[in-house]
Coordinates of N, CA and C in Angstrom, one line a residue:
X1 N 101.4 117.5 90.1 CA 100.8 118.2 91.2 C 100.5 117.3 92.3
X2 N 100.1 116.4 91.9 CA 99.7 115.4 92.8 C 101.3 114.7 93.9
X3 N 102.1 114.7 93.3 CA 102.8 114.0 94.1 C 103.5 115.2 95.2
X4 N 103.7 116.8 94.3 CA 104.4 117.6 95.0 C 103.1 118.2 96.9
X5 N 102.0 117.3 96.3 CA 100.9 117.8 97.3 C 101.1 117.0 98.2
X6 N 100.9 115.6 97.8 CA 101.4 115.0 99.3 C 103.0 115.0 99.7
X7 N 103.8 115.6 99.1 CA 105.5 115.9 99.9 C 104.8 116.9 100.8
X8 N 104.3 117.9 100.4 CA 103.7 118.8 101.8 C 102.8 118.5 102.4
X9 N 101.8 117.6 102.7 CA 101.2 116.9 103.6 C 102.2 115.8 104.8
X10 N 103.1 115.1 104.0 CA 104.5 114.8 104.6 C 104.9 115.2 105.6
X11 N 105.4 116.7 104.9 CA 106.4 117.4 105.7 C 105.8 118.1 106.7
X12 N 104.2 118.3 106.5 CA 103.7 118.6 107.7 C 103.5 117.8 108.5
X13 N 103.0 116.3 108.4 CA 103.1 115.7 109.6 C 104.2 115.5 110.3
X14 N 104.9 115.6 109.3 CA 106.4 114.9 110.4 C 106.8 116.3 111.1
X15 N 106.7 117.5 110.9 CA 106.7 118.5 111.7 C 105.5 118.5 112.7
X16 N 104.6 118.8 112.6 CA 103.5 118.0 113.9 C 103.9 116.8 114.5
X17 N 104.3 116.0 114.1 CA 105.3 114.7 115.2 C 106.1 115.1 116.0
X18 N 106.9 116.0 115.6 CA 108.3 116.6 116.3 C 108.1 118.2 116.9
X19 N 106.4 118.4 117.4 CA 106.1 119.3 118.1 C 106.5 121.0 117.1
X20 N 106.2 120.9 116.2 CA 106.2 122.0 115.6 C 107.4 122.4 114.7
X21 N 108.2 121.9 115.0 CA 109.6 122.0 114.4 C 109.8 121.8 113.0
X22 N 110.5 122.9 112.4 CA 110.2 123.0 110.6 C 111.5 121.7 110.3
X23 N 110.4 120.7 108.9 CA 111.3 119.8 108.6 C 111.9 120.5 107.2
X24 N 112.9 120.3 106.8 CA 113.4 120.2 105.3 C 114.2 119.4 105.0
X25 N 113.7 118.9 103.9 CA 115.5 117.7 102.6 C 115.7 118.5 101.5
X26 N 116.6 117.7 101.2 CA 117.1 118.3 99.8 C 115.9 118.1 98.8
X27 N 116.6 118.2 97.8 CA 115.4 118.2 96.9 C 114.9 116.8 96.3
X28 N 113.8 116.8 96.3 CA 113.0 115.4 95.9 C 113.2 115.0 95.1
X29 N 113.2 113.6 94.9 CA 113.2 112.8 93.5 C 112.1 112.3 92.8
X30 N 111.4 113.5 91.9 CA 110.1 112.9 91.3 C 110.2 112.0 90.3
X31 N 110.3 110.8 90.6 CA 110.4 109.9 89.3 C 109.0 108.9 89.2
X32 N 108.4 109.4 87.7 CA 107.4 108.8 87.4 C 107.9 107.7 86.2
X33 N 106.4 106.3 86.0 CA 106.8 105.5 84.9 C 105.5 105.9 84.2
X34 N 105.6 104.6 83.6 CA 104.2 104.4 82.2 C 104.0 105.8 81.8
X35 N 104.3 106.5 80.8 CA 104.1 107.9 80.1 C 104.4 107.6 79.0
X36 N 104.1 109.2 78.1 CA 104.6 108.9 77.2 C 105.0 110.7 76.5
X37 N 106.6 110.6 75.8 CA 106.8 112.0 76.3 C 107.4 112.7 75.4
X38 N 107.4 114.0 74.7 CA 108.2 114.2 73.2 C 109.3 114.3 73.9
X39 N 109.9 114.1 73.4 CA 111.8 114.1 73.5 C 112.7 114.1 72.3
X40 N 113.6 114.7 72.1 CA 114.9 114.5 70.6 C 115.6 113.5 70.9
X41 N 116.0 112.3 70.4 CA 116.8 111.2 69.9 C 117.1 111.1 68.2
X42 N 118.7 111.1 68.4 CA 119.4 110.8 67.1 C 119.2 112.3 66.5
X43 N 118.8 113.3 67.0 CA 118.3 114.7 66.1 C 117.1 115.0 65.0
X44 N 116.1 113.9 66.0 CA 114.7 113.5 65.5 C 114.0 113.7 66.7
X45 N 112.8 114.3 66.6 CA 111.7 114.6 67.3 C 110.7 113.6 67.2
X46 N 110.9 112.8 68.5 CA 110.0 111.2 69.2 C 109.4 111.4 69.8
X47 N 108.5 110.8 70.4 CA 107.7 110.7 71.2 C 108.1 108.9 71.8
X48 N 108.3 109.4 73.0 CA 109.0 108.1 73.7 C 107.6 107.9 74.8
X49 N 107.6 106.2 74.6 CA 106.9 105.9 75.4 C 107.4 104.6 76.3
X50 N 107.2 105.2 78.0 CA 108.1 104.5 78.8 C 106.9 103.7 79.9
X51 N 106.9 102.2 79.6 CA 106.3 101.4 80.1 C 107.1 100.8 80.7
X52 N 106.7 100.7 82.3 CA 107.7 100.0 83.1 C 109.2 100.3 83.0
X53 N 109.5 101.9 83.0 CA 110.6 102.5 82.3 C 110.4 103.6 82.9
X54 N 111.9 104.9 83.0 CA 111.9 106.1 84.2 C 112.9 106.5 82.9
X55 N 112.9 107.6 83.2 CA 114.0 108.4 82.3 C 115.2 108.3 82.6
X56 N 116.0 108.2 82.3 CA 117.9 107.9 82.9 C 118.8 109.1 82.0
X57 N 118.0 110.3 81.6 CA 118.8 111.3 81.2 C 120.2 111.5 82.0
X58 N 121.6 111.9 81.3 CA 122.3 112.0 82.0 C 122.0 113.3 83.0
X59 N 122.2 112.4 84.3 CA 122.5 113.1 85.8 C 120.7 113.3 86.0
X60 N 119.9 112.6 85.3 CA 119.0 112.4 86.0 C 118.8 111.2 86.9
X61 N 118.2 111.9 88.7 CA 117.7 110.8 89.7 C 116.5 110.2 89.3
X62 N 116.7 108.8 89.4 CA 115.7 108.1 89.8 C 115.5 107.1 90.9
X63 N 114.4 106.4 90.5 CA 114.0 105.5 92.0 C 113.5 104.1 91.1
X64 N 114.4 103.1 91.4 CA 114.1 102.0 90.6 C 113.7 101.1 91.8
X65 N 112.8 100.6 92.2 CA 112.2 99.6 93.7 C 112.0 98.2 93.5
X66 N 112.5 97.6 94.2 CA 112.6 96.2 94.2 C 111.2 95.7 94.5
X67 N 110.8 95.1 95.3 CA 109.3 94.4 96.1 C 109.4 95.1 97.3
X68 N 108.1 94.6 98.0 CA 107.2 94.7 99.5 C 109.0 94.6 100.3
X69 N 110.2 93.9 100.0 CA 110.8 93.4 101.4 C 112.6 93.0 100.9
X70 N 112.6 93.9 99.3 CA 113.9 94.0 99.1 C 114.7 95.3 99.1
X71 N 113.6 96.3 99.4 CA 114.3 97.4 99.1 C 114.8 98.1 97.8
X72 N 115.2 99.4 97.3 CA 115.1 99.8 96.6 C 116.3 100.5 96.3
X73 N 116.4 101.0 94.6 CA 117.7 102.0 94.7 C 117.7 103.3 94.2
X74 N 118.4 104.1 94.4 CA 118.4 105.6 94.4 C 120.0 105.5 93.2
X75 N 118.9 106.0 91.8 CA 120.2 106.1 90.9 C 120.2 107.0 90.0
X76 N 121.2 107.6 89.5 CA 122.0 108.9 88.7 C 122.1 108.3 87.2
X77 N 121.1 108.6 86.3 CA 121.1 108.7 84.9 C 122.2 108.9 84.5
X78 N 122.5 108.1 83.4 CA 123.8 108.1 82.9 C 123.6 108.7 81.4
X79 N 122.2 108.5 80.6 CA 122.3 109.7 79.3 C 122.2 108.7 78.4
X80 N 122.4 107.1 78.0 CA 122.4 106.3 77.7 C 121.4 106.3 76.1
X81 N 122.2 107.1 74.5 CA 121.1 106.9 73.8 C 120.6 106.0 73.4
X82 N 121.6 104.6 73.2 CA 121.1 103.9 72.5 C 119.7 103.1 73.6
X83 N 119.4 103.9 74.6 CA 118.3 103.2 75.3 C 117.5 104.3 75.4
X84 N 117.5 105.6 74.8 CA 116.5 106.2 74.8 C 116.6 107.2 75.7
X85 N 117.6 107.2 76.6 CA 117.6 107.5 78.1 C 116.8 107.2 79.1
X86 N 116.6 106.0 79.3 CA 116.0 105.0 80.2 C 116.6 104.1 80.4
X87 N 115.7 103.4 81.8 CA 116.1 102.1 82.5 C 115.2 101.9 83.1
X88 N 115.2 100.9 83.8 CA 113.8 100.2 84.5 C 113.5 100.7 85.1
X89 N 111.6 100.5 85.4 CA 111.1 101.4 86.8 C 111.3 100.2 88.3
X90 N 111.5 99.5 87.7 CA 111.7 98.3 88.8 C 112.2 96.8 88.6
X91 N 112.0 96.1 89.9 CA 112.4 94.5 90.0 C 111.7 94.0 88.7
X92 N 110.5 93.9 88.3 CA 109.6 93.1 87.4 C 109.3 92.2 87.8
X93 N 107.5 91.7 87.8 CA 107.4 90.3 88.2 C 108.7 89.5 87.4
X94 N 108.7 88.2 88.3 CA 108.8 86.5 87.5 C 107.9 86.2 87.2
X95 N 106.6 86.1 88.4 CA 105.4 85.4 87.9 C 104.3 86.5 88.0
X96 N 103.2 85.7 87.5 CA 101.6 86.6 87.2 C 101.3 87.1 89.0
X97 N 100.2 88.0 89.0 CA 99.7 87.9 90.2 C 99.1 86.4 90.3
X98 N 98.5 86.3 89.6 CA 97.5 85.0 90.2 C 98.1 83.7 90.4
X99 N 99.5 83.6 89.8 CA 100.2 82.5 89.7 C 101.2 82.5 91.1
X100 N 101.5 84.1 91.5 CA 102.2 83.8 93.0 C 101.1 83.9 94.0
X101 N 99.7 84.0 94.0 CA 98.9 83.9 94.5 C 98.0 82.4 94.9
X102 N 98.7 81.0 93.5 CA 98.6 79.9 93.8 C 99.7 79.7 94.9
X103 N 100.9 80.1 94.4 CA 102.1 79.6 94.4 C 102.2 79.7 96.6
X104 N 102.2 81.3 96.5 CA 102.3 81.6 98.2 C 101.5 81.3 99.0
X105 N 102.3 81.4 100.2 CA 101.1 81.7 101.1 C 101.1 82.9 102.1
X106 N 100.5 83.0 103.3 CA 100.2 84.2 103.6 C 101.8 84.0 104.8
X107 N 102.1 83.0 105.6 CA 103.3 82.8 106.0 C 104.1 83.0 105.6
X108 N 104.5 82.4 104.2 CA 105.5 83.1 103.3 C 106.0 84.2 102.9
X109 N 104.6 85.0 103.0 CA 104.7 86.9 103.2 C 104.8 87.5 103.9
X110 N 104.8 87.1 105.0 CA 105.5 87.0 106.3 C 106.7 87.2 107.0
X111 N 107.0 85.9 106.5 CA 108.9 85.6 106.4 C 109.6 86.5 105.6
X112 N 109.2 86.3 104.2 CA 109.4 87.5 103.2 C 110.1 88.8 103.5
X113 N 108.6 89.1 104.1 CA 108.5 90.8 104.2 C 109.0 91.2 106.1
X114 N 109.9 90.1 106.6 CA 109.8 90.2 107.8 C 110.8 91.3 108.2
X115 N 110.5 92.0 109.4 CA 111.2 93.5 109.1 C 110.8 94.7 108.6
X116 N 109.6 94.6 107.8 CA 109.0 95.6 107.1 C 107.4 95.8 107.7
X117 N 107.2 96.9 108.4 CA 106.0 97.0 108.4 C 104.9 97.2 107.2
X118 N 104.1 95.9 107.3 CA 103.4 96.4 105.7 C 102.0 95.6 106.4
X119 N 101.3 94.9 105.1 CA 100.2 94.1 105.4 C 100.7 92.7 105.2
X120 N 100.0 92.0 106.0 CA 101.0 90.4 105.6 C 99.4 89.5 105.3
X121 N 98.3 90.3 104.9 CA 97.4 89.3 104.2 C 97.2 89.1 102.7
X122 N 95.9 87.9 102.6 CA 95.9 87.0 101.9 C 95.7 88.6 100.3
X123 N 95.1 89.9 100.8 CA 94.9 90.9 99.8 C 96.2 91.5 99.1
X124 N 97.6 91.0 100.0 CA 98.5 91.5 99.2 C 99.5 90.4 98.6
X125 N 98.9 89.1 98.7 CA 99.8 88.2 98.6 C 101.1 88.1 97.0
X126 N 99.9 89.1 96.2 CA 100.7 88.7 94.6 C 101.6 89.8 95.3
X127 N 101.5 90.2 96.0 CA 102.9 91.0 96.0 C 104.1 91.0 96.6
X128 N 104.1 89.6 97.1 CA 105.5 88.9 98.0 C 106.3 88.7 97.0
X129 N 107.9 89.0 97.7 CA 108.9 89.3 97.0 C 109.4 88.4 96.4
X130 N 108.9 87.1 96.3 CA 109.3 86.1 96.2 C 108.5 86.3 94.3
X131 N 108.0 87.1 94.2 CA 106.7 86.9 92.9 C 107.5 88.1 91.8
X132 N 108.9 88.5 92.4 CA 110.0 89.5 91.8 C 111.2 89.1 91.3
X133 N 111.9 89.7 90.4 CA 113.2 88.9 89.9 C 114.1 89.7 91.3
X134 N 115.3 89.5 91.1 CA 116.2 90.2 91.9 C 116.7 91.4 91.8
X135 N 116.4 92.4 92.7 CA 116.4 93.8 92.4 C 117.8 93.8 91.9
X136 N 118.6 92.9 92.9 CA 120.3 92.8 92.5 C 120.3 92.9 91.1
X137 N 120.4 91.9 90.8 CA 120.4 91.5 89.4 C 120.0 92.3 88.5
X138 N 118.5 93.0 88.5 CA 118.1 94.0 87.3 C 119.1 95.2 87.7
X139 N 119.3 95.6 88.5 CA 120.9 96.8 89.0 C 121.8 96.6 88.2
X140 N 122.5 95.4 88.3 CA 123.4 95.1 87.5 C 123.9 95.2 85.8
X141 N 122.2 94.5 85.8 CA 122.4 94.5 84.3 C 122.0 95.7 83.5
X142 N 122.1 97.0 84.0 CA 121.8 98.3 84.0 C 122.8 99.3 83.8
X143 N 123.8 98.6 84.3 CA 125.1 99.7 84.5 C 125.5 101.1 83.7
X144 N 125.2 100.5 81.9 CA 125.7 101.3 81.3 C 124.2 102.2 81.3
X145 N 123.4 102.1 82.0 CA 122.2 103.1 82.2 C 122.2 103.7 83.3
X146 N 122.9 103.4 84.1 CA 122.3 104.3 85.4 C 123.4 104.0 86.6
X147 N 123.6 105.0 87.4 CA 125.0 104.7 88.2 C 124.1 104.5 90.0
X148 N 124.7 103.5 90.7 CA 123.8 103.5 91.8 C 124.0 104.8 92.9
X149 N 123.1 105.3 93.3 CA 123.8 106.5 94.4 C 123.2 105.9 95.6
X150 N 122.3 105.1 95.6 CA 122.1 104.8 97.4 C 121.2 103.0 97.2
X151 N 121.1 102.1 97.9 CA 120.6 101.4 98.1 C 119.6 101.7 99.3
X152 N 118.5 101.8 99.7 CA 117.6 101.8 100.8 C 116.7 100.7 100.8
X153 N 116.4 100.3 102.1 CA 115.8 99.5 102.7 C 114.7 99.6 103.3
X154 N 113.4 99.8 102.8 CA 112.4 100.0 103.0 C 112.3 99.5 105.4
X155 N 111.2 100.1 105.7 CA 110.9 99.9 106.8 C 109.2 99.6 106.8
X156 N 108.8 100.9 106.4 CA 107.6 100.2 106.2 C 106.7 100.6 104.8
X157 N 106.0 99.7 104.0 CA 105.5 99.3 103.0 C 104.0 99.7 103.0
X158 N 103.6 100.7 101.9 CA 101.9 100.6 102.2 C 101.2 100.0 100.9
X159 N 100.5 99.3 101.0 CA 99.9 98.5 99.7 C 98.6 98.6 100.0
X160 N 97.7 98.7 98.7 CA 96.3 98.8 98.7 C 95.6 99.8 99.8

């Protein structure tokens, strides 16, 4: 409920931007992680629990997100049992927060995230892209889970 409330909060401002004018898209991609959810696998009744994990039923959309300043992908479930019907909800740290929080600095989130309107302070620092594996790379190693339908490039970022 919550997420379908703010798509209509959304869609009204951006109609209020554009002087009244009704906005519409296709249909949304509600893709949640961390749950936990009955489902049939093998012709047994589970309960799957998806941590750091999205569903990948076949010809289900999801949204797997890289960091603050790599952008993200837009991908088509492939049905995949021996994974449950799942695939990642994201990049995944490399490091801890507090360890890219030694490691960066607030420049470096900066450079990073440059191009992206976000926050470039010391309160979001564990979250420079630099503190993420490569979204490339987790895509890849995914394939037989999930087919890519769009690559997007964030613009701007809101954290905390």
């Amino acid at each position: 409920r919550n997420r379908s409330t703010m798509l209509a909060l959304i869609l009204e401002a951006f109609a209020t931007a554009l002087g009244g004018q009704p906005v519409t898209w296709d249909e949304p991609i509600s893709c949640h992680h961390n749950y936990v959810a009955e489902e049939t696998h093998a012709g047994r009744e589970v309960l799957v629990t998806r941590k750091g994990a999205i569903r990948a039923g076949k010809g289900d959309m999801g949204i797997i997100p890289g960091s603050m300043g790599t952008g993200s992908y837009i991908v088509r479930g492939l049905g995949n049992e021996d994974a449950m019907c799942s695939a990642s909800h994201g990049a995944g740290r490399r490091m801890s927060r507090n360890q890219a929080k030694r490691t960066f600095t607030e420049a470096e989130l900066a450079e990073q995230t440059a191009g992206v309107e976000c926050r470039k302070d010391r309160g979001v620092l564990d979250e420079i892209p630099g503190a993420y594996k490569d979204i490339a790379d987790v895509i890849a190693r995914q394939t037989d889970l999930v087919e890519v339908v769009h690559h997007i490039k964030q613009v701007v970022c809101v954290k905390g």
